[in-house]
């Protein structure tokens, strides 16, 4: 009985996580699309593309 | 995860912040002396001498050439990062609590405290490239009628200003007109930190009500809530993983000598962002954690605490390999 209950809870948790993950992914995509849609306005404010890839740090700094 | 310990402050930390490149870490504290450190080894490059009171906040320009500091000595100051020289000073009537460059670094805001009959006020100032043209005149002044602002920052494209207040309210202001656009009370106590997602779609708040929350920037709808057993002083969003970090603990005056760190729970706590589940803790500080920041590359984080120390932690490889099974099962 205990094992069955654990299995049920695990399944419940799993389903909840999948639901939360999908909802968040959808939200993030929507938000990011809004951000990208304003790329020209942002570039105008900065005078350049502020989202250009960051300069990478020297290898030794990541050790 | 071996930490790098930065010991250069003599009083409690109030803010830690990386520059955009992530090679420099700026720190301010109640000891009145902002510091800048190499993030990769914790070596101190220098300090900025001049403030006569606690420094509450800082911001660094996109090109890492200029630093803004907000202080209880009734000044907001602009510094040359490399020279360490004070470039300009705004004198105020009350303590300056918050400071932030606008996108583009051509404007900034600072927030003054509500004390001595003065209301809490947001001041928007122009930042001139040529310092000879720099003026102490303000472009806009937004008086906050109500609970004082404890945190403030610009919204996307400089159209709005967001403030968090001592009663737990969050307000959006029109940056052009100073008009209040929206206000919600979603925390039950002081909002102690507010940090943005890189694309400005949402932000996270930390509160003394023992929670941190993620808000949608447009609607101020609460998207996620993270509950702890202690006041949350700082909350940060990982730039590369679906994780958040929370720092806090008891107020220093409530922690007895005996019991110390164990009693106060002075740990950085990590939560999975969408699942709202705790995934790990990092110990080390001997006092409440006041401020947290992820490095821009997401490979490390810095914490500043009441104990006067700054700690930089580089994540081990297994941190980047860890995933919930559900993350791969879904879209």
Coordinates of C-alpha atoms in Angstrom, one line a residue:
Chain A
X1 CA 0.0 0.0 0.0
X2 CA 2.8 2.3 0.9
X3 CA 4.6 1.6 -2.3
X4 CA 1.5 2.3 -4.2
X5 CA 1.0 5.6 -2.5
X6 CA 4.6 6.6 -3.1
X7 CA 4.2 5.7 -6.8
X8 CA 1.0 7.8 -6.9
X9 CA 2.7 10.8 -5.3
X10 CA 5.7 10.5 -7.6
X11 CA 3.5 10.4 -10.6
X12 CA 1.6 13.4 -9.2
X13 CA 4.8 15.3 -8.7
X14 CA 6.1 14.3 -12.1
X15 CA 2.9 15.5 -13.8
X16 CA 3.0 18.8 -11.8
X17 CA 6.6 19.4 -12.8
X18 CA 5.9 18.7 -16.5
X19 CA 3.0 21.1 -16.4
X20 CA 5.0 23.8 -14.6
X21 CA 8.0 23.4 -17.0
X22 CA 5.8 23.7 -20.1
X23 CA 3.9 26.7 -18.8
X24 CA 7.2 28.4 -17.9
X25 CA 8.8 27.6 -21.3
X26 CA 5.8 29.1 -23.1
X27 CA 5.9 32.2 -20.9
X28 CA 9.6 32.7 -21.4
X29 CA 9.3 32.3 -25.2
X30 CA 6.5 35.0 -25.3
X31 CA 8.5 37.4 -23.1
X32 CA 11.6 36.9 -25.1
X33 CA 9.8 37.5 -28.4
X34 CA 8.6 40.9 -27.0
X35 CA 12.2 41.7 -26.1
X36 CA 13.5 40.8 -29.6
X37 CA 10.7 42.8 -31.2
X38 CA 12.1 45.9 -29.6
X39 CA 15.7 45.3 -30.8
X40 CA 15.8 48.4 -33.1
X41 CA 14.6 50.7 -30.3
X42 CA 17.1 49.3 -27.9
X43 CA 20.0 49.6 -30.4
X44 CA 18.9 53.2 -31.0
X45 CA 19.1 53.9 -27.2
X46 CA 22.5 52.4 -26.9
X47 CA 23.9 53.5 -30.3
X48 CA 24.9 49.8 -30.9
X49 CA 23.6 46.3 -30.3
X50 CA 23.8 45.8 -26.5
X51 CA 23.0 42.1 -26.9
X52 CA 26.1 41.4 -29.0
X53 CA 27.9 38.4 -27.6
X54 CA 29.9 39.1 -24.5
X55 CA 33.7 39.1 -24.6
X56 CA 34.7 35.7 -23.2
X57 CA 36.9 35.6 -20.2
X58 CA 40.4 34.3 -20.3
X59 CA 40.4 30.5 -19.9
X60 CA 42.4 30.6 -16.6
X61 CA 39.8 32.9 -15.0
X62 CA 37.3 30.1 -15.2
X63 CA 39.4 27.5 -13.3
Chain B
X1 CA 32.9 24.5 -4.7
X2 CA 35.8 26.2 -3.1
X3 CA 35.0 29.9 -2.4
X4 CA 37.2 32.9 -2.9
X5 CA 37.0 35.0 0.2
X6 CA 37.2 38.8 -0.2
X7 CA 38.2 40.6 2.9
X8 CA 38.5 44.3 2.4
X9 CA 35.4 45.8 4.0
X10 CA 35.3 46.6 7.7
X11 CA 31.5 46.6 8.0
X12 CA 28.5 44.8 6.6
X13 CA 28.0 44.5 2.9
X14 CA 25.1 46.3 1.3
X15 CA 25.5 45.5 -2.4
X16 CA 27.7 43.4 -4.8
X17 CA 27.5 43.8 -8.5
X18 CA 29.4 42.4 -11.5
X19 CA 30.2 44.6 -14.5
X20 CA 28.7 43.4 -17.8
X21 CA 31.8 41.5 -18.8
X22 CA 31.9 39.7 -15.5
X23 CA 35.6 40.2 -14.9
X24 CA 35.1 42.9 -12.2
X25 CA 33.1 42.7 -9.0
X26 CA 32.0 46.0 -7.3
X27 CA 31.1 46.0 -3.6
X28 CA 29.8 48.6 -1.3
X29 CA 29.2 48.5 2.4
X30 CA 28.4 50.5 5.5
X31 CA 32.2 51.3 5.8
X32 CA 31.8 54.1 3.3
X33 CA 34.5 52.7 0.9
X34 CA 33.4 51.1 -2.3
X35 CA 35.8 48.4 -3.7
X36 CA 36.5 46.8 -7.0
X37 CA 37.9 43.3 -7.3
X38 CA 39.1 40.9 -10.0
X39 CA 36.3 38.4 -10.1
X40 CA 38.4 35.4 -11.1
X41 CA 40.8 35.6 -8.2
X42 CA 39.4 38.0 -5.7
X43 CA 42.4 40.4 -5.9
X44 CA 41.4 43.9 -5.0
X45 CA 42.1 46.5 -7.7
X46 CA 41.3 49.5 -5.6
X47 CA 38.8 51.5 -3.7
X48 CA 36.9 54.7 -4.1
X49 CA 37.7 57.1 -1.3
X50 CA 35.4 60.0 -0.4
X51 CA 32.1 59.0 1.1
X52 CA 31.5 59.8 4.7
X53 CA 28.7 57.4 5.4
X54 CA 27.3 54.0 4.6
X55 CA 27.1 53.3 0.9
X56 CA 23.8 51.6 0.1
X57 CA 23.9 50.9 -3.6
X58 CA 26.0 51.0 -6.7
X59 CA 25.7 50.7 -10.5
X60 CA 28.4 50.4 -13.1
X61 CA 28.2 51.5 -16.7
X62 CA 28.0 49.1 -19.6
X63 CA 31.6 49.9 -20.7
X64 CA 32.8 49.6 -17.1
X65 CA 34.3 53.1 -17.2
X66 CA 31.9 54.8 -14.7
X67 CA 30.6 53.9 -11.3
X68 CA 27.6 55.4 -9.5
X69 CA 27.3 55.1 -5.7
X70 CA 24.4 56.0 -3.3
X71 CA 25.3 57.0 0.2
X72 CA 23.9 57.9 3.6
X73 CA 26.2 60.9 3.5
X74 CA 23.5 62.7 1.4
X75 CA 25.4 62.3 -1.8
X76 CA 25.2 60.3 -5.0
X77 CA 28.6 60.2 -6.7
X78 CA 30.0 59.3 -10.1
X79 CA 33.5 57.8 -10.2
X80 CA 36.0 56.9 -12.8
X81 CA 36.3 53.1 -12.5
X82 CA 40.0 52.9 -13.5
X83 CA 41.3 56.2 -12.0
X84 CA 39.3 55.8 -8.7
X85 CA 38.6 59.6 -9.0
X86 CA 35.3 61.2 -8.1
X87 CA 34.0 62.7 -11.3
X88 CA 30.8 64.3 -10.1
X89 CA 28.7 64.6 -7.0
X90 CA 24.9 65.2 -6.5
X91 CA 24.3 66.7 -3.1
X92 CA 20.9 65.7 -1.6
X93 CA 18.9 66.6 1.6
X94 CA 18.6 63.1 2.8
X95 CA 20.4 59.7 2.4
X96 CA 20.5 58.3 -1.1
X97 CA 19.2 54.7 -1.0
X98 CA 19.3 53.5 -4.7
X99 CA 21.1 54.4 -7.9
X100 CA 20.9 53.0 -11.4
X101 CA 22.1 53.8 -14.9
X102 CA 19.4 53.9 -17.5
X103 CA 19.9 51.8 -20.6
X104 CA 22.3 53.6 -22.8
X105 CA 24.1 55.1 -19.8
X106 CA 23.0 58.6 -20.7
X107 CA 20.7 59.0 -17.8
X108 CA 20.5 57.7 -14.2
X109 CA 18.1 57.7 -11.3
X110 CA 18.8 57.9 -7.7
X111 CA 16.3 57.6 -4.8
X112 CA 16.5 59.7 -1.7
X113 CA 15.0 58.6 1.7
X114 CA 12.0 59.9 3.4
X115 CA 13.5 61.6 6.5
X116 CA 13.6 65.0 8.1
X117 CA 10.3 66.0 6.6
X118 CA 11.5 65.2 3.1
X119 CA 9.4 62.7 1.0
X120 CA 11.0 59.6 -0.6
X121 CA 11.9 60.9 -4.1
X122 CA 13.1 59.5 -7.4
X123 CA 15.5 61.9 -9.2
X124 CA 16.3 61.4 -12.9
X125 CA 19.5 63.0 -14.0
X126 CA 21.4 63.3 -17.3
X127 CA 24.8 61.7 -17.5
X128 CA 27.0 63.6 -19.9
X129 CA 29.8 62.0 -21.7
X130 CA 31.8 65.1 -21.5
X131 CA 32.1 66.0 -17.8
X132 CA 32.4 69.7 -18.5
X133 CA 28.8 69.6 -19.5
X134 CA 27.7 67.6 -16.4
X135 CA 25.1 69.4 -14.3
X136 CA 23.5 68.8 -10.9
X137 CA 20.1 69.8 -12.3
X138 CA 17.6 67.0 -12.4
X139 CA 15.6 66.1 -15.5
X140 CA 12.7 64.7 -13.6
X141 CA 11.6 64.5 -10.0
X142 CA 9.0 61.9 -8.8
X143 CA 7.8 62.4 -5.3
X144 CA 6.6 59.2 -3.7
X145 CA 3.5 59.9 -1.6
X146 CA 3.3 56.9 0.6
X147 CA 5.6 54.2 2.0
X148 CA 9.2 55.0 1.1
X149 CA 11.0 53.2 -1.8
X150 CA 13.5 50.7 -0.7
X151 CA 14.5 49.5 -4.2
X152 CA 14.3 51.1 -7.6
X153 CA 15.3 50.3 -11.2
X154 CA 14.6 51.2 -14.8
X155 CA 12.2 49.1 -16.9
X156 CA 12.9 48.1 -20.4
X157 CA 13.7 50.9 -22.9
X158 CA 13.8 53.5 -20.1
X159 CA 10.0 54.0 -20.5
X160 CA 9.2 53.1 -16.9
X161 CA 10.8 53.0 -13.4
X162 CA 10.0 50.3 -10.9
X163 CA 10.1 50.8 -7.2
X164 CA 9.6 48.4 -4.3
X165 CA 8.5 49.8 -1.0
X166 CA 8.8 49.3 2.8
X167 CA 5.2 48.1 3.0
X168 CA 5.7 45.4 0.3
X169 CA 4.2 47.4 -2.5
X170 CA 5.6 47.4 -6.1
X171 CA 4.9 50.4 -8.3
X172 CA 5.5 51.2 -11.9
X173 CA 6.1 54.8 -12.8
X174 CA 6.0 56.5 -16.2
X175 CA 9.6 57.7 -16.6
X176 CA 8.6 60.6 -18.9
X177 CA 5.7 62.0 -16.9
X178 CA 6.3 60.7 -13.4
X179 CA 2.8 59.4 -13.3
X180 CA 2.0 56.2 -11.4
X181 CA 1.0 53.5 -13.8
X182 CA 0.4 50.6 -11.6
X183 CA 0.8 49.5 -8.0
X184 CA 0.3 46.1 -6.3
X185 CA 0.9 44.9 -2.8
X186 CA 2.1 41.3 -3.1
X187 CA 4.6 41.2 -0.2
X188 CA 3.7 41.6 3.5
X189 CA 6.9 43.4 4.5
X190 CA 9.8 45.5 3.2
X191 CA 11.1 44.7 -0.3
X192 CA 14.8 44.4 0.1
X193 CA 15.9 43.5 -3.5
X194 CA 14.8 43.6 -7.1
X195 CA 16.7 42.0 -9.9
X196 CA 15.7 41.7 -13.6
X197 CA 15.8 38.9 -16.1
X198 CA 18.2 39.7 -18.9
X199 CA 15.3 40.3 -21.3
X200 CA 13.3 42.5 -18.9
X201 CA 10.2 40.3 -19.1
X202 CA 10.1 39.6 -15.4
X203 CA 12.0 40.3 -12.2
X204 CA 12.5 38.8 -8.8
X205 CA 12.0 40.5 -5.5
X206 CA 13.2 39.6 -2.0
X207 CA 11.3 40.5 1.1
X208 CA 11.5 40.5 4.8
X209 CA 8.2 38.6 4.7
X210 CA 10.4 35.4 4.2
X211 CA 9.5 35.1 0.5
X212 CA 11.0 35.9 -2.9
X213 CA 8.6 36.3 -5.8
X214 CA 8.9 36.5 -9.6
X215 CA 6.7 39.2 -11.2
X216 CA 5.6 39.6 -14.8
X217 CA 7.0 43.1 -15.6
X218 CA 3.9 44.3 -17.6
X219 CA 1.1 43.1 -15.4
X220 CA 2.9 42.7 -12.0
X221 CA 1.2 39.3 -11.7
X222 CA 3.0 37.0 -9.3
X223 CA 4.4 34.2 -11.4
X224 CA 6.3 32.3 -8.7
X225 CA 6.8 32.3 -5.0
X226 CA 9.7 30.9 -3.0
X227 CA 9.0 30.6 0.8
X228 CA 11.7 30.3 3.4
X229 CA 11.8 30.5 7.2
X230 CA 13.8 33.7 7.5
X231 CA 13.8 37.3 6.0
X232 CA 15.0 37.3 2.4
X233 CA 17.5 40.1 1.8
X234 CA 18.5 39.4 -1.7
X235 CA 17.3 37.3 -4.7
X236 CA 19.1 36.7 -8.0
X237 CA 18.2 35.0 -11.3
X238 CA 20.7 32.7 -13.0
X239 CA 21.4 34.0 -16.5
X240 CA 21.9 30.5 -17.9
X241 CA 19.9 28.0 -15.8
X242 CA 16.3 27.9 -14.6
X243 CA 17.5 28.6 -11.0
X244 CA 17.3 31.3 -8.5
X245 CA 19.5 32.1 -5.5
X246 CA 18.2 33.5 -2.2
X247 CA 20.2 35.1 0.6
X248 CA 19.1 36.3 4.0
X249 CA 18.8 35.1 7.6
X250 CA 17.9 36.7 10.8
X251 CA 18.5 40.3 11.6
X252 CA 22.0 40.6 13.1
X253 CA 20.7 42.0 16.4
X254 CA 18.5 38.9 16.8
X255 CA 21.3 36.4 16.5
X256 CA 23.0 35.4 19.8
X257 CA 26.7 34.9 20.0
X258 CA 26.3 31.3 20.9
X259 CA 24.5 29.4 18.1
X260 CA 25.8 31.9 15.6
X261 CA 25.7 30.8 12.0
X262 CA 23.8 27.6 12.6
X263 CA 21.0 29.4 14.4
X264 CA 20.8 32.1 11.8
X265 CA 20.8 29.9 8.7
X266 CA 23.2 32.1 6.8
X267 CA 23.2 30.0 3.6
X268 CA 22.6 30.9 0.0
X269 CA 19.7 28.8 -1.0
X270 CA 19.0 27.7 -4.6
X271 CA 15.6 26.9 -6.0
X272 CA 14.5 25.5 -9.3
X273 CA 12.7 28.5 -10.9
X274 CA 9.6 26.8 -12.5
X275 CA 9.2 24.1 -9.9
X276 CA 9.7 26.4 -6.8
X277 CA 11.6 23.5 -5.2
X278 CA 14.8 23.9 -3.2
X279 CA 17.8 22.3 -5.0
X280 CA 20.7 23.2 -2.8
X281 CA 22.4 25.4 -0.2
X282 CA 25.8 27.0 0.1
X283 CA 27.1 27.7 3.6
X284 CA 30.0 30.0 4.7
X285 CA 28.9 33.3 6.0
X286 CA 28.8 34.1 9.7
X287 CA 26.0 36.6 9.4
X288 CA 22.9 37.3 7.3
X289 CA 23.5 37.5 3.6
X290 CA 22.6 41.0 2.5
X291 CA 23.3 40.9 -1.2
X292 CA 23.7 38.3 -4.0
X293 CA 24.7 38.4 -7.7
X294 CA 25.2 35.9 -10.4
X295 CA 28.1 36.5 -12.7
X296 CA 26.9 37.4 -16.2
X297 CA 28.1 34.0 -17.6
X298 CA 26.3 32.1 -14.8
X299 CA 29.3 30.1 -13.8
X300 CA 29.7 31.7 -10.4
X301 CA 28.0 33.9 -7.9
X302 CA 29.0 36.4 -5.3
X303 CA 27.5 37.0 -1.9
X304 CA 28.0 39.9 0.6
X305 CA 27.0 39.6 4.2
X306 CA 26.6 41.2 7.6
X307 CA 29.9 39.6 8.6
X308 CA 31.8 42.0 6.3
X309 CA 32.9 39.3 3.9
X310 CA 32.3 38.8 0.2
X311 CA 32.5 35.3 -1.1
X312 CA 32.8 34.3 -4.7
X313 CA 31.7 30.7 -5.5
X314 CA 32.5 29.0 -8.8
X315 CA 30.1 26.2 -9.5
X316 CA 31.4 22.7 -9.9
X317 CA 30.8 20.9 -13.2
X318 CA 28.1 18.7 -11.7
X319 CA 26.0 21.8 -11.2
X320 CA 25.8 22.3 -14.9
X321 CA 25.1 18.6 -15.5
X322 CA 22.3 18.4 -13.1
X323 CA 18.8 18.4 -14.6
X324 CA 15.4 17.3 -13.5
X325 CA 14.3 14.4 -15.6
X326 CA 11.1 16.3 -16.4
X327 CA 13.1 19.0 -18.2
X328 CA 14.1 16.6 -20.9
X329 CA 10.7 14.9 -21.1
X330 CA 9.0 18.2 -22.1
X331 CA 9.1 20.6 -24.9

